[in-house]
Coordinates of C-alpha atoms in Angstrom, one line a residue:
Chain K
M1 CA 59.0 29.5 119.8
E2 CA 59.8 28.2 116.4
L3 CA 56.2 27.1 115.7
V4 CA 54.7 30.5 116.9
F5 CA 57.3 32.3 114.8
A6 CA 56.6 30.3 111.7
L7 CA 52.8 30.7 112.2
I8 CA 53.2 34.5 112.5
I9 CA 55.3 34.7 109.3
G10 CA 52.8 32.4 107.5
T11 CA 49.8 34.5 108.6
L12 CA 51.4 37.8 107.7
T13 CA 52.5 36.5 104.3
S14 CA 49.2 34.9 103.4
T15 CA 47.2 37.9 104.5
G16 CA 49.5 40.1 102.5
V17 CA 49.1 38.0 99.4
Y18 CA 45.3 37.9 99.8
L19 CA 45.1 41.7 100.1
L20 CA 47.4 42.1 97.1
L21 CA 45.0 40.1 95.0
R22 CA 42.1 42.4 96.0
A23 CA 43.4 44.8 93.3
R24 CA 42.4 48.0 94.9
T25 CA 45.1 50.4 95.8
F26 CA 44.5 50.7 99.6
P27 CA 44.4 46.9 100.2
V28 CA 47.4 46.5 98.0
V29 CA 49.4 49.0 100.0
V30 CA 48.4 47.3 103.3
G31 CA 49.1 43.9 101.7
L32 CA 52.6 44.9 100.6
T33 CA 53.3 46.2 104.1
L34 CA 52.2 42.9 105.7
L35 CA 54.2 41.0 103.1
S36 CA 57.3 43.0 104.0
Y37 CA 56.7 42.4 107.7
G38 CA 56.6 38.7 107.0
V39 CA 59.7 38.8 104.9
N40 CA 61.6 40.8 107.5
L41 CA 60.7 38.4 110.2
F42 CA 61.7 35.5 108.0
L43 CA 65.0 37.2 107.2
F44 CA 65.6 37.7 110.9
S45 CA 65.1 34.0 111.6
T46 CA 67.7 33.0 109.1
G47 CA 70.3 33.6 111.8
R48 CA 68.5 31.0 113.9
L49 CA 66.2 31.9 116.8
S50 CA 67.9 32.3 120.2
T51 CA 67.3 34.3 123.3
D52 CA 69.8 36.2 125.5
G53 CA 72.3 36.3 122.6
Q54 CA 74.3 39.4 122.0
P55 CA 75.4 40.1 118.4
I56 CA 78.9 40.8 119.7
I57 CA 81.4 38.0 120.5
G58 CA 82.9 38.2 123.9
G59 CA 80.1 40.1 125.6
A60 CA 78.1 37.1 126.7
E61 CA 78.1 33.3 126.8
A62 CA 75.8 32.9 123.8
Y63 CA 75.9 35.2 120.8
S64 CA 73.6 35.5 117.9
D65 CA 74.4 36.1 114.2
P66 CA 74.6 39.9 113.6
L67 CA 74.4 39.7 109.8
P68 CA 70.6 38.9 109.5
Q69 CA 69.9 41.8 111.9
A70 CA 71.9 44.1 109.6
L71 CA 70.1 42.7 106.6
V72 CA 66.7 43.2 108.2
L73 CA 67.6 46.8 109.1
T74 CA 68.5 47.5 105.5
A75 CA 65.3 45.8 104.3
I76 CA 63.1 47.8 106.7
V77 CA 64.6 51.1 105.6
I78 CA 64.2 50.3 101.9
G79 CA 60.7 48.8 102.5
F80 CA 59.6 51.9 104.4
A81 CA 60.8 54.3 101.6
M82 CA 59.1 52.1 98.9
T83 CA 55.8 52.0 100.9
A84 CA 55.8 55.8 101.3
F85 CA 56.4 56.2 97.5
L86 CA 53.6 53.7 96.8
V87 CA 51.1 55.6 99.0
A88 CA 51.9 58.8 97.2
L89 CA 51.5 57.1 93.9
A90 CA 48.2 55.4 94.9
L91 CA 46.8 58.8 95.9
R92 CA 47.9 60.2 92.6
S93 CA 46.3 57.4 90.8
L94 CA 43.0 57.9 92.7
A95 CA 43.1 61.7 91.8
D96 CA 43.9 61.0 88.1
T97 CA 41.5 58.1 87.4
R98 CA 38.8 58.8 90.1
V99 CA 38.8 55.1 90.8
D100 CA 40.8 53.1 93.4
H101 CA 41.1 50.0 91.2
V102 CA 44.8 49.3 90.3
D103 CA 43.8 49.2 86.6
G104 CA 42.3 52.7 86.8
T105 CA 39.0 51.5 85.3
R106 CA 35.7 50.7 86.9
R107 CA 34.4 47.3 85.9
Q108 CA 31.0 47.3 84.2
A109 CA 29.8 44.3 86.2
T110 CA 30.9 45.4 89.7
P111 CA 28.3 44.5 92.3
P112 CA 26.5 47.7 93.6
E113 CA 28.0 47.7 97.1
Q114 CA 31.6 47.7 95.7
T115 CA 30.7 50.6 93.4
D116 CA 29.4 52.5 96.4
A117 CA 32.7 51.9 98.2
G118 CA 34.5 53.3 95.2
E119 CA 32.4 56.4 95.2
N120 CA 32.8 56.9 98.9
N121 CA 36.5 56.9 98.5
Q122 CA 36.3 59.7 96.0
Chain X
M1 CA 92.4 46.4 95.7
N2 CA 91.8 48.7 92.8
H3 CA 90.2 52.0 93.5
W4 CA 89.2 52.6 89.9
L5 CA 86.3 50.1 90.5
T6 CA 84.4 52.6 92.6
A7 CA 84.5 55.3 89.8
P8 CA 81.5 54.2 87.8
I9 CA 79.4 54.2 91.0
L10 CA 80.8 57.3 92.7
I11 CA 80.7 59.6 89.6
P12 CA 76.9 59.4 88.9
L13 CA 76.1 59.2 92.6
L14 CA 78.0 62.4 93.4
G15 CA 76.8 64.0 90.2
G16 CA 73.2 63.1 91.2
V17 CA 73.6 64.5 94.7
L18 CA 75.0 67.7 93.2
Q19 CA 72.0 68.0 91.0
I20 CA 69.6 67.8 94.0
F21 CA 71.1 71.0 95.4
M22 CA 71.0 72.8 92.1
S23 CA 67.2 72.9 91.7
Y24 CA 67.2 76.7 91.2
A25 CA 70.5 76.9 89.2
P26 CA 70.3 77.9 85.6
M27 CA 69.1 75.1 83.3
Q28 CA 72.1 75.4 81.1
L29 CA 74.5 74.9 84.0
R30 CA 72.6 71.9 85.3
R31 CA 72.6 70.3 81.8
T32 CA 76.3 70.9 81.3
L33 CA 77.2 69.3 84.7
A34 CA 74.8 66.4 84.2
L35 CA 76.1 65.6 80.7
G36 CA 79.7 66.0 82.0
T37 CA 78.9 63.4 84.7
T38 CA 77.7 60.9 82.1
V39 CA 80.7 61.6 79.9
M40 CA 83.0 61.0 82.9
M41 CA 81.2 57.8 83.6
L42 CA 81.8 56.7 80.0
V43 CA 85.5 57.4 80.4
A44 CA 85.6 55.4 83.6
A45 CA 83.8 52.5 81.8
V46 CA 86.4 52.7 79.0
V47 CA 89.2 52.6 81.5
L48 CA 87.7 49.6 83.3
L49 CA 87.1 47.8 80.0
G50 CA 90.8 48.2 79.3
L51 CA 91.7 46.9 82.7
A52 CA 89.4 43.9 82.5
D53 CA 90.6 42.9 79.0
D54 CA 93.6 41.1 80.4
G55 CA 91.3 38.5 81.9
A56 CA 92.3 39.0 85.5
Y57 CA 89.8 39.6 88.3
R58 CA 90.0 42.9 90.2
M59 CA 88.5 43.5 93.5
Y60 CA 87.6 46.4 95.7
A61 CA 86.8 45.7 99.4
F62 CA 84.7 48.3 101.1
G63 CA 86.2 49.3 104.4
N64 CA 89.2 47.1 103.7
W65 CA 87.4 44.0 105.0
Q66 CA 88.9 40.8 103.7
P67 CA 86.2 38.9 101.8
P68 CA 84.0 37.1 102.5
F69 CA 83.4 39.4 105.5
G70 CA 82.9 42.7 103.9
I71 CA 81.1 43.9 100.7
V72 CA 83.3 43.6 97.6
L73 CA 83.1 45.0 94.1
V74 CA 84.5 42.7 91.5
L75 CA 85.5 43.6 88.0
D76 CA 85.7 41.0 85.3
R77 CA 85.2 41.0 81.6
L78 CA 81.4 40.6 81.9
A79 CA 81.0 43.5 84.4
A80 CA 83.2 45.8 82.2
L81 CA 81.2 44.9 79.1
M82 CA 77.9 45.7 80.8
L83 CA 79.3 49.0 82.2
M84 CA 80.4 49.9 78.7
V85 CA 77.0 49.1 77.1
T86 CA 75.2 51.1 79.8
A87 CA 77.5 54.1 79.6
V88 CA 77.2 54.4 75.8
L89 CA 73.4 54.0 75.9
A90 CA 73.1 56.5 78.8
L91 CA 75.2 59.1 77.1
F92 CA 73.0 59.3 74.0
C93 CA 69.8 59.1 76.0
H94 CA 71.1 61.9 78.2
I95 CA 71.9 64.1 75.1
Y96 CA 68.5 63.4 73.7
S97 CA 66.8 64.3 77.0
I98 CA 68.4 67.8 77.3
C99 CA 66.2 69.2 74.6
K100 CA 62.8 68.9 76.1
T101 CA 62.4 66.0 78.5
D102 CA 64.4 67.4 81.4
T103 CA 62.1 70.5 81.6
Q104 CA 58.9 68.5 82.0
G105 CA 59.4 68.0 85.7
P106 CA 62.0 68.6 88.4
H107 CA 64.9 66.4 89.2
F108 CA 65.2 64.6 85.9
H109 CA 69.0 64.6 85.9
T110 CA 69.2 63.5 89.5
L111 CA 66.9 60.5 88.9
F112 CA 68.8 59.7 85.7
L113 CA 72.2 59.7 87.3
F114 CA 70.9 57.7 90.4
Q115 CA 69.5 55.2 87.9
L116 CA 73.0 54.9 86.3
A117 CA 74.6 54.5 89.8
G118 CA 72.2 51.7 90.7
L119 CA 72.9 49.9 87.4
N120 CA 76.6 50.2 87.8
I121 CA 76.5 48.8 91.4
A122 CA 74.5 45.9 90.1
F123 CA 77.1 45.1 87.5
L124 CA 80.1 45.5 89.8
T125 CA 78.9 44.0 93.1
G126 CA 80.2 40.6 94.3
D127 CA 77.7 40.2 97.0
L128 CA 74.1 38.9 96.7
F129 CA 72.6 41.2 99.3
N130 CA 74.4 44.2 97.8
L131 CA 72.8 43.1 94.5
F132 CA 69.4 43.5 96.2
V133 CA 70.4 47.0 97.3
A134 CA 71.5 47.9 93.8
F135 CA 68.2 46.7 92.4
E136 CA 66.3 48.9 94.9
I137 CA 68.4 51.9 94.0
L138 CA 67.9 51.5 90.3
L139 CA 64.2 50.7 90.8
I140 CA 63.4 53.7 92.9
A141 CA 65.1 55.9 90.4
S142 CA 63.2 54.2 87.6
Y143 CA 59.9 54.7 89.4
G144 CA 60.6 58.4 89.3
L145 CA 61.8 58.4 85.7
L146 CA 58.8 56.3 84.6
L147 CA 56.4 58.8 86.0
H148 CA 58.5 61.8 84.9
G149 CA 56.5 64.3 83.0
G150 CA 53.3 63.2 84.7
G151 CA 50.0 62.6 83.0
T152 CA 47.2 60.1 83.6
T153 CA 48.6 57.8 81.0
R154 CA 51.6 57.1 83.1
T155 CA 50.0 56.7 86.5
V156 CA 48.4 53.3 86.0
P157 CA 51.2 51.5 84.3
G158 CA 53.5 53.2 86.8
L159 CA 51.4 51.7 89.7
H160 CA 51.6 48.3 88.2
Y161 CA 55.3 48.5 87.7
V162 CA 55.9 49.7 91.3
V163 CA 53.7 47.0 92.9
L164 CA 55.2 44.2 90.8
N165 CA 58.7 45.2 91.6
L166 CA 57.9 45.5 95.3
I167 CA 56.6 41.9 95.2
G168 CA 59.8 41.0 93.4
S169 CA 61.9 42.6 96.1
A170 CA 60.0 40.6 98.8
L171 CA 60.7 37.4 96.9
F172 CA 64.4 38.4 96.5
L173 CA 64.7 38.9 100.2
I174 CA 63.0 35.5 100.9
S175 CA 65.4 33.7 98.5
V176 CA 68.5 35.5 99.9
G177 CA 67.3 34.5 103.4
M178 CA 66.9 30.8 102.4
I179 CA 70.4 30.7 100.9
Y180 CA 72.0 32.5 103.8
S181 CA 70.3 30.3 106.4
V182 CA 72.2 27.3 105.0
T183 CA 75.4 28.7 103.7
G184 CA 76.0 31.4 106.2
T185 CA 77.4 33.8 103.6
L186 CA 76.2 36.0 100.8
N187 CA 79.5 36.8 99.1
M188 CA 79.1 35.3 95.6
S189 CA 82.6 33.8 95.5
D190 CA 82.2 32.3 99.0
L191 CA 78.8 31.0 98.0
A192 CA 80.4 29.3 95.0
V193 CA 82.7 27.5 97.5
Q194 CA 80.0 26.7 100.1
V195 CA 77.2 25.5 97.8
P196 CA 78.9 22.2 96.7
K197 CA 79.5 21.3 100.4
I198 CA 75.8 21.5 101.5
S199 CA 74.6 18.4 103.2
S200 CA 71.7 16.5 101.5
E201 CA 69.1 17.4 104.2
E202 CA 69.7 21.1 103.7
L203 CA 69.8 20.9 100.0
P204 CA 66.1 21.5 99.3
L205 CA 66.2 24.8 101.1
V206 CA 69.0 26.2 98.9
K207 CA 67.5 24.7 95.8
A208 CA 64.2 26.4 96.6
G209 CA 66.1 29.7 97.3
G210 CA 67.9 29.3 94.0
M211 CA 64.8 28.7 92.0
L212 CA 63.0 31.6 93.7
L213 CA 66.0 33.8 92.8
L214 CA 65.4 32.8 89.1
V215 CA 61.8 34.0 89.4
V216 CA 63.0 37.4 90.8
F217 CA 65.6 37.8 88.0
G218 CA 62.9 36.6 85.5
L219 CA 60.6 39.4 86.6
K220 CA 63.4 41.9 86.1
A221 CA 64.3 40.4 82.8
A222 CA 60.6 40.0 81.7
I223 CA 60.6 36.3 80.9
L224 CA 57.2 35.1 79.8
P225 CA 54.7 34.7 82.6
L226 CA 56.3 37.8 84.2
C227 CA 56.5 40.1 81.2
F228 CA 53.1 41.6 80.8
W229 CA 53.9 44.7 82.8
L230 CA 56.6 45.7 80.3
P231 CA 54.9 46.9 77.1
R232 CA 52.5 49.3 78.8
A233 CA 55.1 50.7 81.1
Y234 CA 57.8 51.2 78.4
A235 CA 55.3 52.5 75.9
S236 CA 54.0 55.2 78.3
A237 CA 57.5 56.4 79.5
T238 CA 59.1 59.4 77.8
A239 CA 61.5 58.5 75.0
P240 CA 64.9 58.9 76.6
V241 CA 63.7 57.0 79.7
A242 CA 62.2 54.2 77.6
A243 CA 65.5 54.0 75.7
L244 CA 67.5 53.8 79.0
F245 CA 65.1 51.1 80.2
A246 CA 66.3 49.0 77.3
V247 CA 69.2 48.1 79.6
M248 CA 67.0 47.5 82.6
T249 CA 65.9 44.0 81.4
K250 CA 69.5 43.3 80.7
V251 CA 70.3 43.7 84.4
G252 CA 68.0 40.7 85.1
I253 CA 69.8 38.8 82.4
Y254 CA 73.2 39.8 83.8
A255 CA 72.2 38.6 87.2
I256 CA 71.0 35.2 85.8
L257 CA 74.3 34.9 83.9
R258 CA 76.3 35.8 87.0
V259 CA 74.5 33.7 89.6
Y260 CA 73.8 30.6 87.6
T261 CA 77.3 30.3 86.1
L262 CA 79.1 31.1 89.3
I263 CA 77.1 29.9 92.3
F264 CA 75.0 27.2 90.6
G265 CA 77.5 26.4 87.8
D266 CA 79.0 23.2 86.6
D267 CA 81.0 22.7 89.9
A268 CA 78.1 23.2 92.3
G269 CA 77.8 19.5 93.1
E270 CA 74.2 18.4 93.5
L271 CA 72.9 21.8 92.5
A272 CA 75.0 22.0 89.3
N273 CA 73.2 23.9 86.5
L274 CA 70.2 24.6 88.7
G275 CA 67.4 26.2 86.7
M276 CA 69.2 26.0 83.4
D277 CA 66.8 23.4 81.9
W278 CA 64.0 25.8 82.7
I279 CA 65.5 28.8 81.1
F280 CA 65.7 27.4 77.5
P281 CA 62.0 26.5 77.0
F282 CA 60.7 29.6 78.8
A283 CA 63.0 31.8 76.7
L284 CA 61.6 30.3 73.5
I285 CA 58.0 30.8 74.6
T286 CA 58.9 34.4 75.6
L287 CA 60.3 34.9 72.1
T288 CA 57.2 33.5 70.5
V289 CA 54.8 35.7 72.6
G290 CA 57.1 38.7 71.9
V291 CA 56.6 38.2 68.2
I292 CA 52.8 37.8 68.5
G293 CA 52.8 41.0 70.6
L294 CA 54.8 42.7 67.9
L295 CA 52.4 41.7 65.2
G296 CA 49.4 43.0 67.3
S297 CA 50.9 46.4 68.2
R298 CA 48.8 49.4 67.3
T299 CA 51.4 52.1 68.2
L300 CA 55.0 52.3 67.3
K301 CA 56.1 52.6 71.0
T302 CA 54.3 49.4 71.9
L303 CA 56.0 47.8 68.9
I304 CA 59.4 48.6 70.2
A305 CA 58.4 47.6 73.7
W306 CA 57.5 44.1 72.5
Q307 CA 60.9 44.1 70.7
V308 CA 62.5 44.3 74.1
I309 CA 60.7 41.1 75.1
I310 CA 61.8 39.4 71.9
S311 CA 65.4 40.4 72.7
V312 CA 65.0 38.9 76.2
G313 CA 63.8 35.7 74.7
T314 CA 66.5 35.4 72.2
L315 CA 69.2 36.3 74.7
L316 CA 68.0 33.7 77.3
A317 CA 67.6 31.0 74.7
A318 CA 71.3 31.4 73.8
I319 CA 72.2 31.5 77.5
G320 CA 70.0 28.5 78.2
L321 CA 72.2 26.4 75.9
N322 CA 74.7 26.7 78.8
T323 CA 77.8 26.5 76.5
S324 CA 80.6 28.9 76.1
A325 CA 79.7 29.5 72.5
G326 CA 76.0 30.2 73.4
T327 CA 77.0 32.7 76.1
S328 CA 79.4 34.5 73.8
A329 CA 76.7 34.8 71.1
A330 CA 74.2 36.0 73.7
L331 CA 76.6 38.8 74.8
F332 CA 77.2 39.8 71.2
Y333 CA 73.5 40.0 70.7
L334 CA 73.1 41.9 73.9
I335 CA 75.4 44.7 72.8
N336 CA 73.5 45.0 69.5
T337 CA 70.0 44.8 70.8
T338 CA 70.4 47.2 73.7
W339 CA 71.8 50.0 71.6
V340 CA 69.5 49.5 68.6
V341 CA 66.3 49.2 70.7
G342 CA 67.3 52.2 72.6
G343 CA 67.9 54.1 69.4
L344 CA 64.5 53.0 68.0
F345 CA 62.7 54.3 71.1
L346 CA 64.3 57.7 70.3
V347 CA 63.5 57.5 66.6
V348 CA 59.8 56.6 67.3
D349 CA 59.6 59.6 69.6
L350 CA 60.9 61.8 66.8
V351 CA 58.4 60.3 64.4
S352 CA 55.5 60.8 66.8
N353 CA 56.5 64.5 67.4
Q354 CA 56.3 65.1 63.6
R355 CA 52.8 63.6 63.1
G356 CA 50.6 65.8 65.2
S357 CA 47.5 64.1 66.6
A358 CA 48.3 60.8 64.9
S359 CA 51.4 60.7 67.1
D360 CA 52.9 57.2 67.2
K361 CA 49.7 55.3 66.2
I362 CA 50.1 53.0 63.2
V363 CA 47.6 54.8 61.0
T364 CA 47.7 56.8 57.9
A365 CA 48.3 60.5 58.4
P366 CA 49.4 63.6 56.4
R367 CA 52.9 63.5 55.2
M368 CA 55.4 64.3 58.0
R369 CA 58.4 66.5 57.8
N370 CA 61.9 64.9 57.6
R371 CA 60.3 61.8 56.3
G372 CA 63.4 60.6 54.5
L373 CA 65.8 60.8 57.5
L374 CA 63.4 59.3 60.0
G375 CA 62.3 56.6 57.6
T376 CA 65.9 55.6 57.0
L377 CA 66.6 55.5 60.7
F378 CA 63.5 53.4 61.4
F379 CA 64.4 51.1 58.4
L380 CA 68.0 50.6 59.7
G381 CA 66.8 49.9 63.2
A382 CA 64.1 47.4 62.0
T383 CA 66.7 45.7 59.8
A384 CA 69.1 45.3 62.7
N385 CA 66.3 44.0 65.0
A386 CA 64.8 41.5 62.4
G387 CA 68.3 40.1 61.9
L388 CA 68.8 40.9 58.2
P389 CA 72.2 41.4 56.7
P390 CA 74.3 43.5 56.6
L391 CA 73.6 45.0 60.0
S392 CA 74.7 43.7 63.4
G393 CA 71.5 41.8 64.2
F394 CA 72.2 39.4 61.4
F395 CA 75.7 38.5 62.8
A396 CA 74.4 38.2 66.3
K397 CA 71.6 35.8 65.3
L398 CA 74.0 33.9 63.1
L399 CA 76.3 33.4 66.1
I400 CA 73.4 32.2 68.2
L401 CA 72.3 29.8 65.5
Q402 CA 75.8 28.4 65.1
A403 CA 76.2 28.0 68.9
V404 CA 73.7 25.2 69.2
T405 CA 74.7 21.6 68.7
P406 CA 72.6 19.4 66.4
G407 CA 69.7 17.8 68.2
I408 CA 66.2 18.6 69.5
E409 CA 67.4 22.0 70.9
M410 CA 68.7 22.9 67.5
A411 CA 65.3 22.1 65.9
F412 CA 63.4 24.3 68.3
L413 CA 65.9 27.2 68.4
W414 CA 66.4 27.4 64.6
S415 CA 62.8 27.2 63.8
I416 CA 61.6 29.7 66.4
I417 CA 64.3 32.2 65.8
L418 CA 64.1 32.1 62.0
I419 CA 60.3 32.1 61.9
G420 CA 60.2 34.7 64.6
G421 CA 62.6 36.8 62.6
F422 CA 60.4 36.5 59.5
F423 CA 57.3 37.7 61.4
T424 CA 59.3 40.5 63.0
L425 CA 60.1 41.6 59.5
I426 CA 56.4 41.5 58.6
A427 CA 55.4 43.6 61.6
Y428 CA 58.1 46.2 61.0
S429 CA 57.4 46.5 57.3
H430 CA 53.6 46.7 58.0
A431 CA 54.1 49.5 60.5
G432 CA 56.8 51.3 58.5
S433 CA 54.9 51.3 55.2
I434 CA 51.7 52.7 56.9
V435 CA 53.5 55.4 58.9
F436 CA 56.0 56.5 56.3
W437 CA 54.5 55.8 52.9
R438 CA 50.7 55.9 53.1
N439 CA 49.9 59.5 53.5
N440 CA 46.5 61.1 53.2
E441 CA 45.7 64.7 52.2
G442 CA 46.1 67.6 54.5
H443 CA 49.0 69.0 56.5
I444 CA 50.1 68.7 60.1
E445 CA 49.9 71.8 62.2
S446 CA 52.7 70.8 64.6
D447 CA 55.8 72.9 64.1
S448 CA 58.3 70.8 66.1
K449 CA 61.5 70.9 64.1
L450 CA 64.3 68.4 64.5
T451 CA 67.2 69.8 66.5
L452 CA 70.7 68.7 66.2
P453 CA 71.2 66.9 69.6
V454 CA 68.1 64.8 69.3
T455 CA 68.7 63.8 65.7
A456 CA 72.4 63.1 66.4
S457 CA 71.8 61.0 69.4
A458 CA 69.1 58.9 67.7
T459 CA 71.2 58.5 64.6
A460 CA 74.3 57.6 66.7
L461 CA 72.5 54.8 68.6
I462 CA 71.2 53.3 65.4
G463 CA 74.5 53.9 63.6
L464 CA 76.3 51.9 66.3
S465 CA 74.8 48.9 64.7
I466 CA 77.1 49.6 61.7
V467 CA 80.0 50.2 64.1
I468 CA 79.4 46.8 65.7
V469 CA 79.6 45.2 62.2
A470 CA 82.8 47.0 61.5
L471 CA 84.3 45.9 64.8
A472 CA 82.7 42.5 64.8
G473 CA 86.1 40.8 65.0
P474 CA 87.4 42.4 68.2
I475 CA 84.0 42.4 69.8
S476 CA 83.4 38.7 69.2
R477 CA 87.0 38.0 70.5
Y478 CA 86.1 39.9 73.6
T479 CA 82.7 38.1 74.1
D480 CA 84.4 34.7 73.5
A481 CA 87.0 35.5 76.2
T482 CA 84.1 36.7 78.5
A483 CA 82.2 33.5 78.0
A484 CA 85.3 31.4 78.7
Q485 CA 85.9 33.4 81.9
L486 CA 82.3 32.9 83.0
H487 CA 82.3 29.2 82.4
N488 CA 85.5 28.8 84.5
P489 CA 84.4 30.2 87.9
A490 CA 87.7 29.0 89.6
G491 CA 89.2 32.4 88.9
Y492 CA 86.3 34.3 90.6
I493 CA 86.7 32.2 93.7
E494 CA 90.3 33.3 94.1
I495 CA 89.0 36.7 95.1
L496 CA 88.7 35.2 98.6
Q497 CA 92.5 35.0 98.7
M498 CA 93.1 38.3 97.2
P499 CA 95.1 40.6 99.6
V500 CA 93.5 43.7 100.9
I501 CA 95.6 46.8 101.7
T502 CA 97.7 46.2 104.8
E503 CA 98.9 49.0 107.1
G504 CA 102.3 49.4 105.6
E505 CA 101.0 50.4 102.2

């Protein structure tokens, strides 16, 4: 379980970082979402991975650490709000600059297919 | 338990909530209530400063949970000082904003007050995860404030700022998780107890977490490789917002000071003084780059934004010395630089309003109105920032220079601060002489007159530099005591034994 869990976190995080570096607003939003999924899973695992554990003492034989679950819950709520704000801001940026690049400028030397993609988005 | 500790958080929070429901109330009423809230927050900060001055720690446990199980607020000299610096700056920014800025978009006062609430939580909290929450509160309010007033110029820097800070939040969570997975606690005082006891095979995890935390705080504080978002974002924000943001980088510095003296301080066993040997060189490089940026600025707002980075470099260089004298000097400089840079943002906005289409560009333009007053204010602010006598910047830099012991550190610190100060002076006099003295023919068609609130608040913030000089004795006594308290974390750890309210009371 640990290996699978670690691989999932690693995949989510590396995909997120890759998409962030694409420097176009939509991939950046998706990348940040994936990154926050990875982080939330990581935070969840800091209470050690166990099955059949209740987060309440006395309810069952084994119990799991409730604090990471509370932390993850907080992180999810905050991350969700931030993503919603970022989507709104990205749309605003697209409307203002007519380009989906995070710098708001179209590069002179962009390959033709990327320029097409930019125009389709408009 | 001391219920006063919640006042600086609850006052702006409740005031902000009230503002949400007053969207259609008369502007005058909203302004009065919003300003009243900020004044009340200043009163609360003064009370807490008086409380903290006796050197004892005060604690407020939410839900009456005995620490380390619940979330606690902790008041010590450093927290009280930061609250005070923020409250004074906020009051003058708020007065400045009620003339024009708050009508440029809805909910300015709400965002402003929520930003203050977030800042105050960050300064008071004694819990690492709660610090994360405080950062998020002040960040989401700052996103709104940064974009306030709209316009294409603000969208792109705003997007950069938001994305970078979201990445910063993700890193913060990762580092908090790493530290929690080994220590099993996030209460700062309990962490200070647990960190020295970590076994050697688990040490790398906490060490990595601690260093990652430094990266996060470095992003907030705008240390060199992480500072390039700052000039564009600050230069594009409206003046009162940019002035308030002068304290935002100081939150990162506060967090570095708190975490790396308490949790990874001298007593942290194998992790003692983690990251401290990184701070000093990076701070000096930040300072150097800040001066280069200052010299290359083409607008006055960018000039002041780079000054923020210079302040960060100077502050961290003094903190990186990791001595009581260095910390004390850094705190003295922090008070001075936060208020003066905030004031300069306001002055530059006044200047750009007077210059028509030339706005804040450093170019020749027809002679502006009120040139004498604005020029004097700019000159005073520049003098304080460059560190020339007789203003507070000189005394602050003198304290920093005195704090270093002879050796290789002294050679680097003295040369970079003094040469940096010289080039700062050149940049300011270049900008000032072009903007204020070199006028060309013609007249400006803008008819924006200076009103009393804006002039008074800008003058007051710059004038505080003179007040700091007048009160240099008491202030440096206070910062000395603060530094002594910070470098003796045993007192902070006693919070764990502090009694919460029992049923009989």
